[in-house]
PDB file of C-alpha atoms in Angstrom:
ATOM      1  CA  UNK U 256     -40.157  28.905   3.700  1.00  0.00           C
ATOM      2  CA  UNK U 257     -41.419  28.047   7.096  1.00  0.00           C
ATOM      3  CA  UNK U 258     -38.617  27.994   9.691  1.00  0.00           C
ATOM      4  CA  UNK U 259     -40.393  25.070  11.516  1.00  0.00           C
ATOM      5  CA  UNK U 260     -40.297  23.115   8.243  1.00  0.00           C
ATOM      6  CA  UNK U 261     -36.546  23.656   7.892  1.00  0.00           C
ATOM      7  CA  UNK U 262     -35.729  22.718  11.292  1.00  0.00           C
ATOM      8  CA  UNK U 263     -37.665  19.695  10.879  1.00  0.00           C
ATOM      9  CA  UNK U 264     -36.076  18.923   7.648  1.00  0.00           C
ATOM     10  CA  UNK U 265     -32.568  19.245   9.095  1.00  0.00           C
ATOM     11  CA  UNK U 266     -33.470  16.899  12.001  1.00  0.00           C
ATOM     12  CA  UNK U 267     -34.862  14.116   9.550  1.00  0.00           C
ATOM     13  CA  UNK U 268     -31.347  14.441   7.779  1.00  0.00           C
ATOM     14  CA  UNK U 269     -29.328  14.233  10.830  1.00  0.00           C
ATOM     15  CA  UNK U 270     -31.499  11.165  11.864  1.00  0.00           C
ATOM     16  CA  UNK U 271     -30.946   9.571   8.481  1.00  0.00           C
ATOM     17  CA  UNK U 272     -27.216  10.103   8.557  1.00  0.00           C
ATOM     18  CA  UNK U 273     -26.999   8.679  12.120  1.00  0.00           C
ATOM     19  CA  UNK U 274     -29.060   5.555  11.177  1.00  0.00           C
ATOM     20  CA  UNK U 275     -27.347   4.885   7.865  1.00  0.00           C
ATOM     21  CA  UNK U 276     -24.145   6.585   7.819  1.00  0.00           C
ATOM     22  CA  UNK U 277     -22.508   4.657  10.645  1.00  0.00           C
ATOM     23  CA  UNK U 278     -23.249   1.156   9.217  1.00  0.00           C
ATOM     24  CA  UNK U 279     -22.024   2.402   5.994  1.00  0.00           C
ATOM     25  CA  UNK U 280     -18.742   3.537   7.438  1.00  0.00           C
ATOM     26  CA  UNK U 281     -18.565   0.340   9.612  1.00  0.00           C
ATOM     27  CA  UNK U 282     -18.967  -1.740   6.392  1.00  0.00           C
ATOM     28  CA  UNK U 283     -16.120   0.239   4.583  1.00  0.00           C
ATOM     29  CA  UNK U 284     -13.777  -0.172   7.429  1.00  0.00           C
ATOM     30  CA  UNK U 285     -14.754  -3.863   7.793  1.00  0.00           C
ATOM     31  CA  UNK U 286     -11.898  -6.473   7.875  1.00  0.00           C
ATOM     32  CA  UNK U 287     -11.819  -8.684   4.633  1.00  0.00           C
ATOM     33  CA  UNK U 288     -13.868 -11.740   4.810  1.00  0.00           C
ATOM     34  CA  UNK U 289     -12.428 -15.242   5.413  1.00  0.00           C
ATOM     35  CA  UNK U 290     -12.234 -16.779   1.845  1.00  0.00           C
ATOM     36  CA  UNK U 291     -11.950 -20.186   0.527  1.00  0.00           C
ATOM     37  CA  UNK U 292     -12.700 -22.361  -2.410  1.00  0.00           C
ATOM     38  CA  UNK U 293     -16.153 -21.276  -3.615  1.00  0.00           C
ATOM     39  CA  UNK U 294     -16.119 -17.898  -2.027  1.00  0.00           C
ATOM     40  CA  UNK U 295     -16.905 -14.957  -4.139  1.00  0.00           C
ATOM     41  CA  UNK U 296     -17.371 -11.338  -3.725  1.00  0.00           C
ATOM     42  CA  UNK U 297     -15.295  -8.114  -3.571  1.00  0.00           C
ATOM     43  CA  UNK U 298     -12.621  -9.355  -1.318  1.00  0.00           C
ATOM     44  CA  UNK U 299     -11.630 -12.108  -3.760  1.00  0.00           C
ATOM     45  CA  UNK U 300     -10.169  -9.829  -6.468  1.00  0.00           C
ATOM     46  CA  UNK U 301      -8.460  -7.954  -3.799  1.00  0.00           C
ATOM     47  CA  UNK U 302      -6.849 -11.294  -2.560  1.00  0.00           C
ATOM     48  CA  UNK U 303      -6.115 -12.211  -6.228  1.00  0.00           C
ATOM     49  CA  UNK U 304      -4.565  -8.889  -7.295  1.00  0.00           C
ATOM     50  CA  UNK U 305      -2.173  -8.799  -4.126  1.00  0.00           C
ATOM     51  CA  UNK U 306      -1.142 -12.515  -4.916  1.00  0.00           C
ATOM     52  CA  UNK U 307      -0.662 -11.381  -8.624  1.00  0.00           C
ATOM     53  CA  UNK U 308       1.587  -8.375  -7.609  1.00  0.00           C
ATOM     54  CA  UNK U 309       3.883 -10.822  -5.842  1.00  0.00           C
ATOM     55  CA  UNK U 310       4.008 -13.313  -8.747  1.00  0.00           C
ATOM     56  CA  UNK U 311       1.878 -16.054  -7.222  1.00  0.00           C
ATOM     57  CA  UNK U 312      -1.247 -15.796  -9.382  1.00  0.00           C
ATOM     58  CA  UNK U 313      -0.805 -15.659 -13.041  1.00  0.00           C
ATOM     59  CA  UNK U 314      -4.210 -15.308 -14.613  1.00  0.00           C
ATOM     60  CA  UNK U 315      -6.890 -12.844 -14.820  1.00  0.00           C
ATOM     61  CA  UNK U 316      -8.357 -11.341 -11.633  1.00  0.00           C
ATOM     62  CA  UNK U 317     -11.999 -12.459 -11.140  1.00  0.00           C
ATOM     63  CA  UNK U 318     -14.762 -12.442  -8.276  1.00  0.00           C
ATOM     64  CA  UNK U 319     -14.681 -16.115  -7.713  1.00  0.00           C
ATOM     65  CA  UNK U 320     -12.298 -18.187  -5.485  1.00  0.00           C
ATOM     66  CA  UNK U 321     -11.388 -21.225  -7.479  1.00  0.00           C
ATOM     67  CA  UNK U 322      -8.598 -23.752  -7.757  1.00  0.00           C
ATOM     68  CA  UNK U 323      -5.924 -21.350  -9.136  1.00  0.00           C
ATOM     69  CA  UNK U 324      -6.612 -18.999  -6.384  1.00  0.00           C
ATOM     70  CA  UNK U 325      -6.271 -21.962  -3.951  1.00  0.00           C
ATOM     71  CA  UNK U 326      -3.028 -23.107  -5.325  1.00  0.00           C
ATOM     72  CA  UNK U 327      -1.506 -19.445  -5.418  1.00  0.00           C
ATOM     73  CA  UNK U 328      -2.653 -18.699  -1.770  1.00  0.00           C
ATOM     74  CA  UNK U 329      -1.197 -22.140  -0.592  1.00  0.00           C
ATOM     75  CA  UNK U 330       2.314 -21.239  -2.087  1.00  0.00           C
ATOM     76  CA  UNK U 331       2.132 -17.776  -0.512  1.00  0.00           C
ATOM     77  CA  UNK U 332       1.180 -19.303   2.928  1.00  0.00           C
ATOM     78  CA  UNK U 333       4.012 -21.924   2.879  1.00  0.00           C
ATOM     79  CA  UNK U 334       6.767 -19.284   1.802  1.00  0.00           C
ATOM     80  CA  UNK U 335       5.618 -16.977   4.596  1.00  0.00           C
ATOM     81  CA  UNK U 336       5.478 -19.609   7.293  1.00  0.00           C
ATOM     82  CA  UNK U 337       1.682 -19.622   7.554  1.00  0.00           C
ATOM     83  CA  UNK U 338      -0.482 -22.689   7.727  1.00  0.00           C
ATOM     84  CA  UNK U 339      -0.787 -23.783   4.203  1.00  0.00           C
ATOM     85  CA  UNK U 340      -4.446 -24.484   4.264  1.00  0.00           C
ATOM     86  CA  UNK U 341      -5.667 -22.488   1.317  1.00  0.00           C
ATOM     87  CA  UNK U 342      -7.967 -20.395   3.391  1.00  0.00           C
ATOM     88  CA  UNK U 343      -7.595 -16.582   3.620  1.00  0.00           C
ATOM     89  CA  UNK U 344      -8.201 -15.978   7.374  1.00  0.00           C
ATOM     90  CA  UNK U 345      -7.175 -13.272   9.671  1.00  0.00           C
ATOM     91  CA  UNK U 346      -3.539 -14.176  10.029  1.00  0.00           C
ATOM     92  CA  UNK U 347      -3.208 -14.682   6.259  1.00  0.00           C
ATOM     93  CA  UNK U 348      -4.628 -11.234   5.414  1.00  0.00           C
ATOM     94  CA  UNK U 349      -2.537  -9.479   7.990  1.00  0.00           C
ATOM     95  CA  UNK U 350       0.565 -11.046   6.617  1.00  0.00           C
ATOM     96  CA  UNK U 351      -0.548 -10.426   2.990  1.00  0.00           C
ATOM     97  CA  UNK U 352      -1.202  -6.647   3.609  1.00  0.00           C
ATOM     98  CA  UNK U 353       2.257  -6.179   4.884  1.00  0.00           C
ATOM     99  CA  UNK U 354       4.069  -7.620   1.811  1.00  0.00           C
ATOM    100  CA  UNK U 355       1.800  -6.943  -1.072  1.00  0.00           C
ATOM    101  CA  UNK U 356      -0.684  -4.141  -2.742  1.00  0.00           C
ATOM    102  CA  UNK U 357      -3.900  -4.031  -4.163  1.00  0.00           C
ATOM    103  CA  UNK U 358      -4.786  -1.778  -7.297  1.00  0.00           C
ATOM    104  CA  UNK U 359      -5.345   1.347  -5.235  1.00  0.00           C
ATOM    105  CA  UNK U 360      -2.277   0.836  -3.235  1.00  0.00           C
ATOM    106  CA  UNK U 361       0.030   0.128  -6.367  1.00  0.00           C
ATOM    107  CA  UNK U 362      -1.297   3.424  -7.671  1.00  0.00           C
ATOM    108  CA  UNK U 363      -0.153   5.244  -4.569  1.00  0.00           C
ATOM    109  CA  UNK U 364       3.189   3.454  -4.538  1.00  0.00           C
ATOM    110  CA  UNK U 365       3.640   4.448  -8.259  1.00  0.00           C
ATOM    111  CA  UNK U 366       2.974   8.062  -7.349  1.00  0.00           C
ATOM    112  CA  UNK U 367       5.423   8.244  -4.574  1.00  0.00           C
ATOM    113  CA  UNK U 368       8.115   6.842  -6.788  1.00  0.00           C
ATOM    114  CA  UNK U 369       7.444   9.029  -9.499  1.00  0.00           C
ATOM    115  CA  UNK U 370       7.283  12.169  -7.290  1.00  0.00           C
ATOM    116  CA  UNK U 371      10.446  11.284  -5.296  1.00  0.00           C
ATOM    117  CA  UNK U 372      12.694   9.631  -7.872  1.00  0.00           C
ATOM    118  CA  UNK U 373      11.515  10.083 -11.367  1.00  0.00           C
ATOM    119  CA  UNK U 374      15.052  11.469 -12.326  1.00  0.00           C
ATOM    120  CA  UNK U 375      16.753   8.518 -10.847  1.00  0.00           C
ATOM    121  CA  UNK U 376      17.732   5.301 -12.515  1.00  0.00           C
ATOM    122  CA  UNK U 377      15.283   2.331 -12.562  1.00  0.00           C
ATOM    123  CA  UNK U 378      17.167   0.834  -9.509  1.00  0.00           C
ATOM    124  CA  UNK U 379      16.830   4.006  -7.788  1.00  0.00           C
ATOM    125  CA  UNK U 380      12.915   4.181  -8.402  1.00  0.00           C
ATOM    126  CA  UNK U 381      12.585   0.614  -7.038  1.00  0.00           C
ATOM    127  CA  UNK U 382      14.600   1.543  -4.096  1.00  0.00           C
ATOM    128  CA  UNK U 383      12.220   4.260  -3.009  1.00  0.00           C
ATOM    129  CA  UNK U 384       9.392   1.752  -3.527  1.00  0.00           C
ATOM    130  CA  UNK U 385      11.256  -0.815  -1.371  1.00  0.00           C
ATOM    131  CA  UNK U 386      11.594   1.801   1.435  1.00  0.00           C
ATOM    132  CA  UNK U 387       7.809   1.941   1.765  1.00  0.00           C
ATOM    133  CA  UNK U 388       7.340  -1.680   1.697  1.00  0.00           C
ATOM    134  CA  UNK U 389      10.207  -2.007   4.414  1.00  0.00           C
ATOM    135  CA  UNK U 390       8.355   0.418   6.470  1.00  0.00           C
ATOM    136  CA  UNK U 391       5.035  -1.440   6.042  1.00  0.00           C
ATOM    137  CA  UNK U 392       6.744  -4.453   7.443  1.00  0.00           C
ATOM    138  CA  UNK U 393       8.772  -2.883  10.252  1.00  0.00           C
ATOM    139  CA  UNK U 394       7.442  -2.013  13.640  1.00  0.00           C
ATOM    140  CA  UNK U 395       7.061   1.753  14.443  1.00  0.00           C
ATOM    141  CA  UNK U 396       5.202   2.594  11.175  1.00  0.00           C
ATOM    142  CA  UNK U 397       1.746   2.530   9.978  1.00  0.00           C
ATOM    143  CA  UNK U 398      -0.013  -0.710   8.830  1.00  0.00           C
ATOM    144  CA  UNK U 399      -1.095   0.323   5.211  1.00  0.00           C
ATOM    145  CA  UNK U 400       0.705   1.578   2.308  1.00  0.00           C
ATOM    146  CA  UNK U 401      -1.256   4.836   1.949  1.00  0.00           C
ATOM    147  CA  UNK U 402      -0.582   5.516   5.792  1.00  0.00           C
ATOM    148  CA  UNK U 403       2.982   4.778   5.296  1.00  0.00           C
ATOM    149  CA  UNK U 404       3.331   7.252   2.395  1.00  0.00           C
ATOM    150  CA  UNK U 405       1.083   9.814   3.689  1.00  0.00           C
ATOM    151  CA  UNK U 406       2.488   9.897   7.304  1.00  0.00           C
ATOM    152  CA  UNK U 407       3.229  13.521   8.148  1.00  0.00           C
ATOM    153  CA  UNK U 408       6.623  14.623   7.158  1.00  0.00           C
ATOM    154  CA  UNK U 409       7.618  11.268   5.792  1.00  0.00           C
ATOM    155  CA  UNK U 410       8.189  12.133   2.233  1.00  0.00           C
ATOM    156  CA  UNK U 411       8.797  15.621   0.849  1.00  0.00           C
ATOM    157  CA  UNK U 412       6.865  15.061  -2.265  1.00  0.00           C
ATOM    158  CA  UNK U 413       3.632  14.572  -0.317  1.00  0.00           C
ATOM    159  CA  UNK U 414       4.116  17.973   1.303  1.00  0.00           C
ATOM    160  CA  UNK U 415       5.037  19.903  -1.802  1.00  0.00           C
ATOM    161  CA  UNK U 416       2.391  18.493  -4.076  1.00  0.00           C
ATOM    162  CA  UNK U 417       4.478  16.398  -6.381  1.00  0.00           C
ATOM    163  CA  UNK U 418       2.599  13.343  -5.044  1.00  0.00           C
ATOM    164  CA  UNK U 419      -0.263  14.500  -7.133  1.00  0.00           C
ATOM    165  CA  UNK U 420       1.469  13.967 -10.449  1.00  0.00           C
ATOM    166  CA  UNK U 421       0.520  11.111 -12.790  1.00  0.00           C
ATOM    167  CA  UNK U 422       3.066   8.389 -12.572  1.00  0.00           C
ATOM    168  CA  UNK U 423       4.370   6.905 -15.938  1.00  0.00           C
ATOM    169  CA  UNK U 424       4.801   3.149 -17.025  1.00  0.00           C
ATOM    170  CA  UNK U 425       8.292   3.020 -15.417  1.00  0.00           C
ATOM    171  CA  UNK U 426       7.194   4.116 -12.033  1.00  0.00           C
ATOM    172  CA  UNK U 427       4.372   1.488 -12.069  1.00  0.00           C
ATOM    173  CA  UNK U 428       6.981  -1.285 -13.029  1.00  0.00           C
ATOM    174  CA  UNK U 429       9.210  -0.058 -10.222  1.00  0.00           C
ATOM    175  CA  UNK U 430       6.340  -0.342  -7.690  1.00  0.00           C
ATOM    176  CA  UNK U 431       5.577  -3.738  -9.049  1.00  0.00           C
ATOM    177  CA  UNK U 432       9.162  -4.874  -8.494  1.00  0.00           C
ATOM    178  CA  UNK U 433       9.249  -3.275  -5.136  1.00  0.00           C
ATOM    179  CA  UNK U 434       6.089  -5.277  -4.043  1.00  0.00           C
ATOM    180  CA  UNK U 435       7.443  -8.406  -5.418  1.00  0.00           C
ATOM    181  CA  UNK U 436      10.562  -8.055  -2.984  1.00  0.00           C
ATOM    182  CA  UNK U 437      13.279  -6.617  -5.125  1.00  0.00           C
ATOM    183  CA  UNK U 438      15.053  -4.534  -2.579  1.00  0.00           C
ATOM    184  CA  UNK U 439      18.347  -2.894  -3.798  1.00  0.00           C
ATOM    185  CA  UNK U 440      18.508  -0.731  -0.386  1.00  0.00           C
ATOM    186  CA  UNK U 441      19.529  -3.713   1.764  1.00  0.00           C
ATOM    187  CA  UNK U 442      16.490  -3.289   4.048  1.00  0.00           C
ATOM    188  CA  UNK U 443      16.686   0.590   4.422  1.00  0.00           C
ATOM    189  CA  UNK U 444      13.877   2.513   6.077  1.00  0.00           C
ATOM    190  CA  UNK U 445      15.101   5.904   5.131  1.00  0.00           C
ATOM    191  CA  UNK U 446      16.585   7.826   2.357  1.00  0.00           C
ATOM    192  CA  UNK U 447      17.926  11.403   1.823  1.00  0.00           C
ATOM    193  CA  UNK U 448      19.843  13.439  -0.714  1.00  0.00           C
ATOM    194  CA  UNK U 449      23.095  14.384   0.830  1.00  0.00           C
ATOM    195  CA  UNK U 450      23.598  17.662  -1.196  1.00  0.00           C
ATOM    196  CA  UNK U 451      20.556  19.083   0.517  1.00  0.00           C
ATOM    197  CA  UNK U 452      19.904  17.195   3.818  1.00  0.00           C
ATOM    198  CA  UNK U 453      20.463  19.258   6.799  1.00  0.00           C
ATOM    199  CA  UNK U 454      19.067  17.012   9.626  1.00  0.00           C
ATOM    200  CA  UNK U 455      21.773  15.833  12.011  1.00  0.00           C
ATOM    201  CA  UNK U 456      19.265  12.775  12.849  1.00  0.00           C
ATOM    202  CA  UNK U 457      19.063  11.489   9.204  1.00  0.00           C
ATOM    203  CA  UNK U 458      22.970  11.664   9.015  1.00  0.00           C
ATOM    204  CA  UNK U 459      23.360   9.518  12.219  1.00  0.00           C
ATOM    205  CA  UNK U 460      21.414   6.598  10.642  1.00  0.00           C
ATOM    206  CA  UNK U 461      23.516   3.709   9.614  1.00  0.00           C
ATOM    207  CA  UNK U 462      23.764   3.990   5.715  1.00  0.00           C
ATOM    208  CA  UNK U 463      23.394   0.756   3.631  1.00  0.00           C
ATOM    209  CA  UNK U 464      23.999   2.019   0.055  1.00  0.00           C
ATOM    210  CA  UNK U 465      24.117   4.918  -2.162  1.00  0.00           C
ATOM    211  CA  UNK U 466      22.086   4.905  -5.383  1.00  0.00           C
ATOM    212  CA  UNK U 467      22.091   7.846  -7.749  1.00  0.00           C
ATOM    213  CA  UNK U 468      21.418  10.993  -5.581  1.00  0.00           C
ATOM    214  CA  UNK U 469      20.057   9.189  -2.644  1.00  0.00           C
ATOM    215  CA  UNK U 470      21.705   7.564   0.386  1.00  0.00           C
ATOM    216  CA  UNK U 471      19.747   4.810   1.964  1.00  0.00           C
ATOM    217  CA  UNK U 472      19.715   4.027   5.663  1.00  0.00           C
ATOM    218  CA  UNK U 473      18.268   2.049   8.669  1.00  0.00           C
TER     219      UNK U 473
END
């Protein structure tokens, strides 16, 4: 094949990627739209699912913002000290993302629970999920469930590959309870197994409770 033709073809591909790739990445990284009654689109089911995991939205997830979504959102806003106007704007989204999960995030939460605590009691499994949610709400940690879980050296199971295991039904239920606010750890941000922990730093943290093989701390 002619070298000039190959060079020209590569140049065309690069231009195409520069022209269309950046807007696509920007769109994927865009903030959720401001939503109110009558809104529709992909951000609506995200909103509904997050409200559903917290127990506010008790019907099927759709792509339309109707009266049931309005009522659910206003209850959430009121309980979290937001303007109870039924509009999902910037502040509402920011708060919601720190205390809830969408479908993909719930999958990740169930995976880390299963990987880290599948041999523990149900309470012990919820406790691991609660630590993730507590970190999400705390300063000094990443701002999304995925980033909290996959932060380098945060969880042993991510590093050793157990995070890739398929979670069971119990792990999903524990994830849902953790998202809804069930926290048997009393606000813990860390946990460790005292039988194998060698870090002086983790032993220096204030302990809140011991559940199964794990000690939880702040």
